[in-house]
Coordinates of C-alpha atoms in Angstrom, one line a residue:
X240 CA 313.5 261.8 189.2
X241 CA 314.9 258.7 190.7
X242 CA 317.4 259.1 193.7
X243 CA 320.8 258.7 192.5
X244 CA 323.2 256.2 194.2
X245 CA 325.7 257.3 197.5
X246 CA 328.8 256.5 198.3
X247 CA 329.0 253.7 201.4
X248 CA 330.8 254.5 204.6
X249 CA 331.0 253.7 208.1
X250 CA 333.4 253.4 210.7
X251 CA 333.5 251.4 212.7
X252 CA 337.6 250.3 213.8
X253 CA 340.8 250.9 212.4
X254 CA 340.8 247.9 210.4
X255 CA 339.4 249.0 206.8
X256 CA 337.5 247.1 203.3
X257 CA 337.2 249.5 200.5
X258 CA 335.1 247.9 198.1
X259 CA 334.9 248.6 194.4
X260 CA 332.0 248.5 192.4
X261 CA 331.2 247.3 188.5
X262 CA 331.4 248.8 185.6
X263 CA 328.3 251.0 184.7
X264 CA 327.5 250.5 188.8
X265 CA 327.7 252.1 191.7
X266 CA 327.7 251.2 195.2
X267 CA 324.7 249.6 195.4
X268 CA 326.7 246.5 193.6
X269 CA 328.6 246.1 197.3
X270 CA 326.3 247.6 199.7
X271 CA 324.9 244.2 201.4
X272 CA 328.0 243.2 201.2
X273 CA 329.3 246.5 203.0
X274 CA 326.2 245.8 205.6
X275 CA 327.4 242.8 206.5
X276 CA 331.2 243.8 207.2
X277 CA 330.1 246.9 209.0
X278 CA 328.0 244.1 211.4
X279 CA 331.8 242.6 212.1
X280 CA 333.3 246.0 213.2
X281 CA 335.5 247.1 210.0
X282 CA 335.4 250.3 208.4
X283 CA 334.1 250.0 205.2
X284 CA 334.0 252.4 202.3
X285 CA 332.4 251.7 199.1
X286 CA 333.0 255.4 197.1
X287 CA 331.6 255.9 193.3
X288 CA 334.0 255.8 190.3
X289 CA 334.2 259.2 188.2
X290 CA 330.9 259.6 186.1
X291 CA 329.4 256.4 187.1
X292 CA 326.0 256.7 189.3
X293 CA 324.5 259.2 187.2
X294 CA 321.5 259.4 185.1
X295 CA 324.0 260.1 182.0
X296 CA 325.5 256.6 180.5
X297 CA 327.7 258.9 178.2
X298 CA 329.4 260.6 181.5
X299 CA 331.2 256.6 182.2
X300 CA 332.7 257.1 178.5
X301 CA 333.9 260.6 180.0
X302 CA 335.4 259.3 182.5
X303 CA 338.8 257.5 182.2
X304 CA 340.9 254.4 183.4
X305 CA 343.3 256.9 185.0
X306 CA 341.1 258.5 186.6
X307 CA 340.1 255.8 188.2
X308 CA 342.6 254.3 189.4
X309 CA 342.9 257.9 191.2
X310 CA 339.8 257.7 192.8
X311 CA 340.8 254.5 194.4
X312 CA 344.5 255.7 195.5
X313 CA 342.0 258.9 196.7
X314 CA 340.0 256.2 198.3
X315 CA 342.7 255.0 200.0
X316 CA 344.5 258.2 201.4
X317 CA 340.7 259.1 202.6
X318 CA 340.6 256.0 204.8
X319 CA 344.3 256.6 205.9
X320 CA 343.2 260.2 206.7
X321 CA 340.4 258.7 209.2
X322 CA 342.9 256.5 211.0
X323 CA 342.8 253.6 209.1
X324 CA 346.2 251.9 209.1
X325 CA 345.4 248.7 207.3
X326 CA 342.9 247.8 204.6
X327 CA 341.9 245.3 202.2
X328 CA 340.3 246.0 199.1
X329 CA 338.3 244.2 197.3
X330 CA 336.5 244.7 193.7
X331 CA 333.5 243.0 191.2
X332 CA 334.1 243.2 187.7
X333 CA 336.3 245.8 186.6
X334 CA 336.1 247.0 190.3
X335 CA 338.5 243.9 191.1
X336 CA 340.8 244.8 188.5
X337 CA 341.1 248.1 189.9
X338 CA 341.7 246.2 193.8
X339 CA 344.5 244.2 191.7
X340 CA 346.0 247.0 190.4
X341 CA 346.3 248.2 193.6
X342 CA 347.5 245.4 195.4
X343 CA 350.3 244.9 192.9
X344 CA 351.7 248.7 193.8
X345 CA 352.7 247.1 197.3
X346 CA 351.7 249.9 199.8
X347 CA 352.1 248.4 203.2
X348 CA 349.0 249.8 204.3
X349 CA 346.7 247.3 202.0
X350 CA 347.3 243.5 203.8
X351 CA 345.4 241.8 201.3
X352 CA 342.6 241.6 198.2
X353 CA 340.1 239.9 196.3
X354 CA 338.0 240.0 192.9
X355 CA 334.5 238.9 192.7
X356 CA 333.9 237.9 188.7
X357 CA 336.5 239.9 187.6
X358 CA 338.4 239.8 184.3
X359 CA 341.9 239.8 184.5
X360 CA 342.7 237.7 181.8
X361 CA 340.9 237.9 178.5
X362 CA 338.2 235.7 177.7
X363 CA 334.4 236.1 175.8
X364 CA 332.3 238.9 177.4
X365 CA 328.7 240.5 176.7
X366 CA 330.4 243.9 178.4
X367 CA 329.2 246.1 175.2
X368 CA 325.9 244.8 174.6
X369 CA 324.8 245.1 178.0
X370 CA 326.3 248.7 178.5
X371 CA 324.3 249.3 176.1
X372 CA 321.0 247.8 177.1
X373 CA 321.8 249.5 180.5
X374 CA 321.8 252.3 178.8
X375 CA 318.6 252.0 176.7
X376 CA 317.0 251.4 180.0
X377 CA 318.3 254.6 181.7
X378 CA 317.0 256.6 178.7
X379 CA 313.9 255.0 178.9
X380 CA 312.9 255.8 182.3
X381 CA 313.6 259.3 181.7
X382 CA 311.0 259.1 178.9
X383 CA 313.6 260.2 176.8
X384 CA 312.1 260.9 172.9
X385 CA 313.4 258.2 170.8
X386 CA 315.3 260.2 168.4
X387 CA 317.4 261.5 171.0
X388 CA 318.1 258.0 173.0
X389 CA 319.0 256.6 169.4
X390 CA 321.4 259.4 168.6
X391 CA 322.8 258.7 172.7
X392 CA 323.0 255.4 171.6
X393 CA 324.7 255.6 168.8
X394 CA 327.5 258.0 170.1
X395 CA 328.1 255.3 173.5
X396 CA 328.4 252.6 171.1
X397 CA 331.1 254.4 168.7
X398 CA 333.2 255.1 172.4
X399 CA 332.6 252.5 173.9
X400 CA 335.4 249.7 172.5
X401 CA 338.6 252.5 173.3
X402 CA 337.5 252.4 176.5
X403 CA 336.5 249.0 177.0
X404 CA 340.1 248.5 175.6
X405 CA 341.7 250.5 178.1
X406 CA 340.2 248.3 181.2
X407 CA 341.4 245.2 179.6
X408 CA 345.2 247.3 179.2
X409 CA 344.6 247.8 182.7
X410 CA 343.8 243.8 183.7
X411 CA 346.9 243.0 181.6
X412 CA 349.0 244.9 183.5
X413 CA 348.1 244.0 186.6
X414 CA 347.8 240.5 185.7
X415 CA 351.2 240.6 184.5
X416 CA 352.3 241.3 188.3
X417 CA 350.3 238.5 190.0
X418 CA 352.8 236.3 190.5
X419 CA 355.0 239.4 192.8
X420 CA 351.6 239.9 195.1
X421 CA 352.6 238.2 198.7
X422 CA 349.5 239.4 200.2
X423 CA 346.9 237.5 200.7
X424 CA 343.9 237.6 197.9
X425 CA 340.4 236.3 197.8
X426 CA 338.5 234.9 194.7
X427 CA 335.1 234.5 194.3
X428 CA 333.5 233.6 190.5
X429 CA 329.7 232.8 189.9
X430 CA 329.5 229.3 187.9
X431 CA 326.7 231.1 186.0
X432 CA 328.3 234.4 185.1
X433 CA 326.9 234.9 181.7
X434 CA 328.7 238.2 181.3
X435 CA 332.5 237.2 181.2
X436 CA 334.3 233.8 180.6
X437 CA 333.8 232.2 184.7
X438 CA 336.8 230.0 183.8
X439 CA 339.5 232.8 183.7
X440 CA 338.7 233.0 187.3
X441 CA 341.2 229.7 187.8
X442 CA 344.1 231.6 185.2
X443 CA 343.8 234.3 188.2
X444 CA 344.3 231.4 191.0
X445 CA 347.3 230.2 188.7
X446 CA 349.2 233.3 188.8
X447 CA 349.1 234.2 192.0
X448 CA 352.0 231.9 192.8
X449 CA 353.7 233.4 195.7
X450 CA 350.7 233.6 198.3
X451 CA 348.1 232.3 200.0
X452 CA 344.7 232.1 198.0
X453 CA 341.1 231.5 199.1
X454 CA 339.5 230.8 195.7
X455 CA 335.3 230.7 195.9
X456 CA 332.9 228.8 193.0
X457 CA 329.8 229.5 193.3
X458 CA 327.6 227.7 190.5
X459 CA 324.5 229.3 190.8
X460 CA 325.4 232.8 191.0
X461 CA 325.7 235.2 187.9
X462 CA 327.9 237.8 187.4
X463 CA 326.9 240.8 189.9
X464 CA 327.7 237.8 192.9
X465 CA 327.3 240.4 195.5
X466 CA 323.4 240.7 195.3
X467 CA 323.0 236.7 193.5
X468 CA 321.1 234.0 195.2
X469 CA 323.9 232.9 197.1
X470 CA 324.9 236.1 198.5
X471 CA 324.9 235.3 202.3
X472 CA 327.1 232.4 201.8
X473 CA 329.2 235.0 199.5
X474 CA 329.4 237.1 202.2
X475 CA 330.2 234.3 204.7
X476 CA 333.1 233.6 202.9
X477 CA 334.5 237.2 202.7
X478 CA 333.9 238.1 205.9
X479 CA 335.6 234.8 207.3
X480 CA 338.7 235.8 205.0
X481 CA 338.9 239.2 206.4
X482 CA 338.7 237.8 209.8
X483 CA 341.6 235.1 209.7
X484 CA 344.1 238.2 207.8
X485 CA 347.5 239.4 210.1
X486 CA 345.8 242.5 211.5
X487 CA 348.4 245.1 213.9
X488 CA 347.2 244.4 217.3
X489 CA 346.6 247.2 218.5
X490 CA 343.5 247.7 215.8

């Protein structure tokens, strides 16, 4: 059996990056990313979403919106409880809509955000039929017998769309409240994302009207940007955002 994916975290300081992972990922979507923020001296945690990171597809369709967007606010009292006073949270995919939803609550603790190829305004997307083919794949490792991966199959595709649904209720919403975020917020978009519509990246950069925006292209990468060809200058760019943020003294 295959070793299932951890949680990321390491402290370092008392400035924090909680970083959210993908849809149907884990936090192996973030964790060069995370690498290379721990190397700068933040505190960075990178937790899994309910029943994502598991060798069951059908435990993500268990799992709920609400729940989590709990297990980021968990996330973020977690941090708090380790003496981290100010954090930034960042997200790709759906994991950036959960970082928006976040930012737009306004806790004082969170200085800023960003989204890396995430949705938040609706557009064309292969989001089923690659859950799906992520799926197929999963059962086919086990060596699962076809009748049962079919009947698997069938059940995650009949869930899927009210859940599917639900994140983009969730994107609305928080898009909807853009344009009140005052904190900082950082954008990156792969130019060859193939699994959402890259130009809603720049309806993202429109709404956020009152603050200060570092918006990223880059036109080779694909959708999961955090482990694409152009990671390092990916990483280059976040970890120069985090660095020029209003951090307290005193961390």
């Amino acid at each position: 059996m295959e070793n299932l994916p951890k949680p990321f975290y390491s402290k370092k300081s008392q400035r924090g990056v909680l970083l959210l992972h993908a849809y149907s990922g884990s936090a192996n979507d973030v964790r060069m990313l995370a690498r290379s923020l721990e190397k700068a001296n933040y505190t960075v945690y990178a937790p899994i979403l309910s029943g994502h990171g598991t060798l069951e597809p059908l435990d993500i369709l268990d799992a709920s919106v609400e729940q989590w967007r709990q297990d980021v606010r968990n996330s973020v009292a977690y941090l708090k409880n380790e003496g981290i006073t100010q954090l930034a949270v960042f997200g790709l995919s759906m994991g950036g809509i959960l970082a928006m939803d976040l930012l737009t609550e306004a806790d004082p603790a969170i200085v800023a955000g960003g989204v890396f190829c995430s949705p938040l305004f609706p557009g064309s997307n292969r989001v089923t039929e690659s859950f799906l083919r992520y799926s197929e794949g999963v059962y086919r490792k086990q060596g699962l017998a076809q009748s049962v991966a079919k009947e698997r199959l069938d059940e995650l595709a009949a869930r899927q769309p009210e859940q599917l649904q639900a994140i983009e209720n969730l994107a609305a919403k928080a898009a909807q409240k853009l344009p009140n975020v005052t904190q900082p917020v950082y954008i990156a978009q792969g130019g060859a994302d193939q699994m959402i519509d890259p130009t809603t990246a720049y309806r993202t950069l429109q709404a956020l009207s009152q603050t200060d925006v570092s918006f990223h292209w880059f036109a080779k990468s694909g959708h999961v940007i955090t482990v694409a060809a152009e990671h390092q200058q990916f990483e280059a760019t976040v970890g120069q955002f985090i660095e020029n943020l209003t951090w307290n003294e005193e961390n």
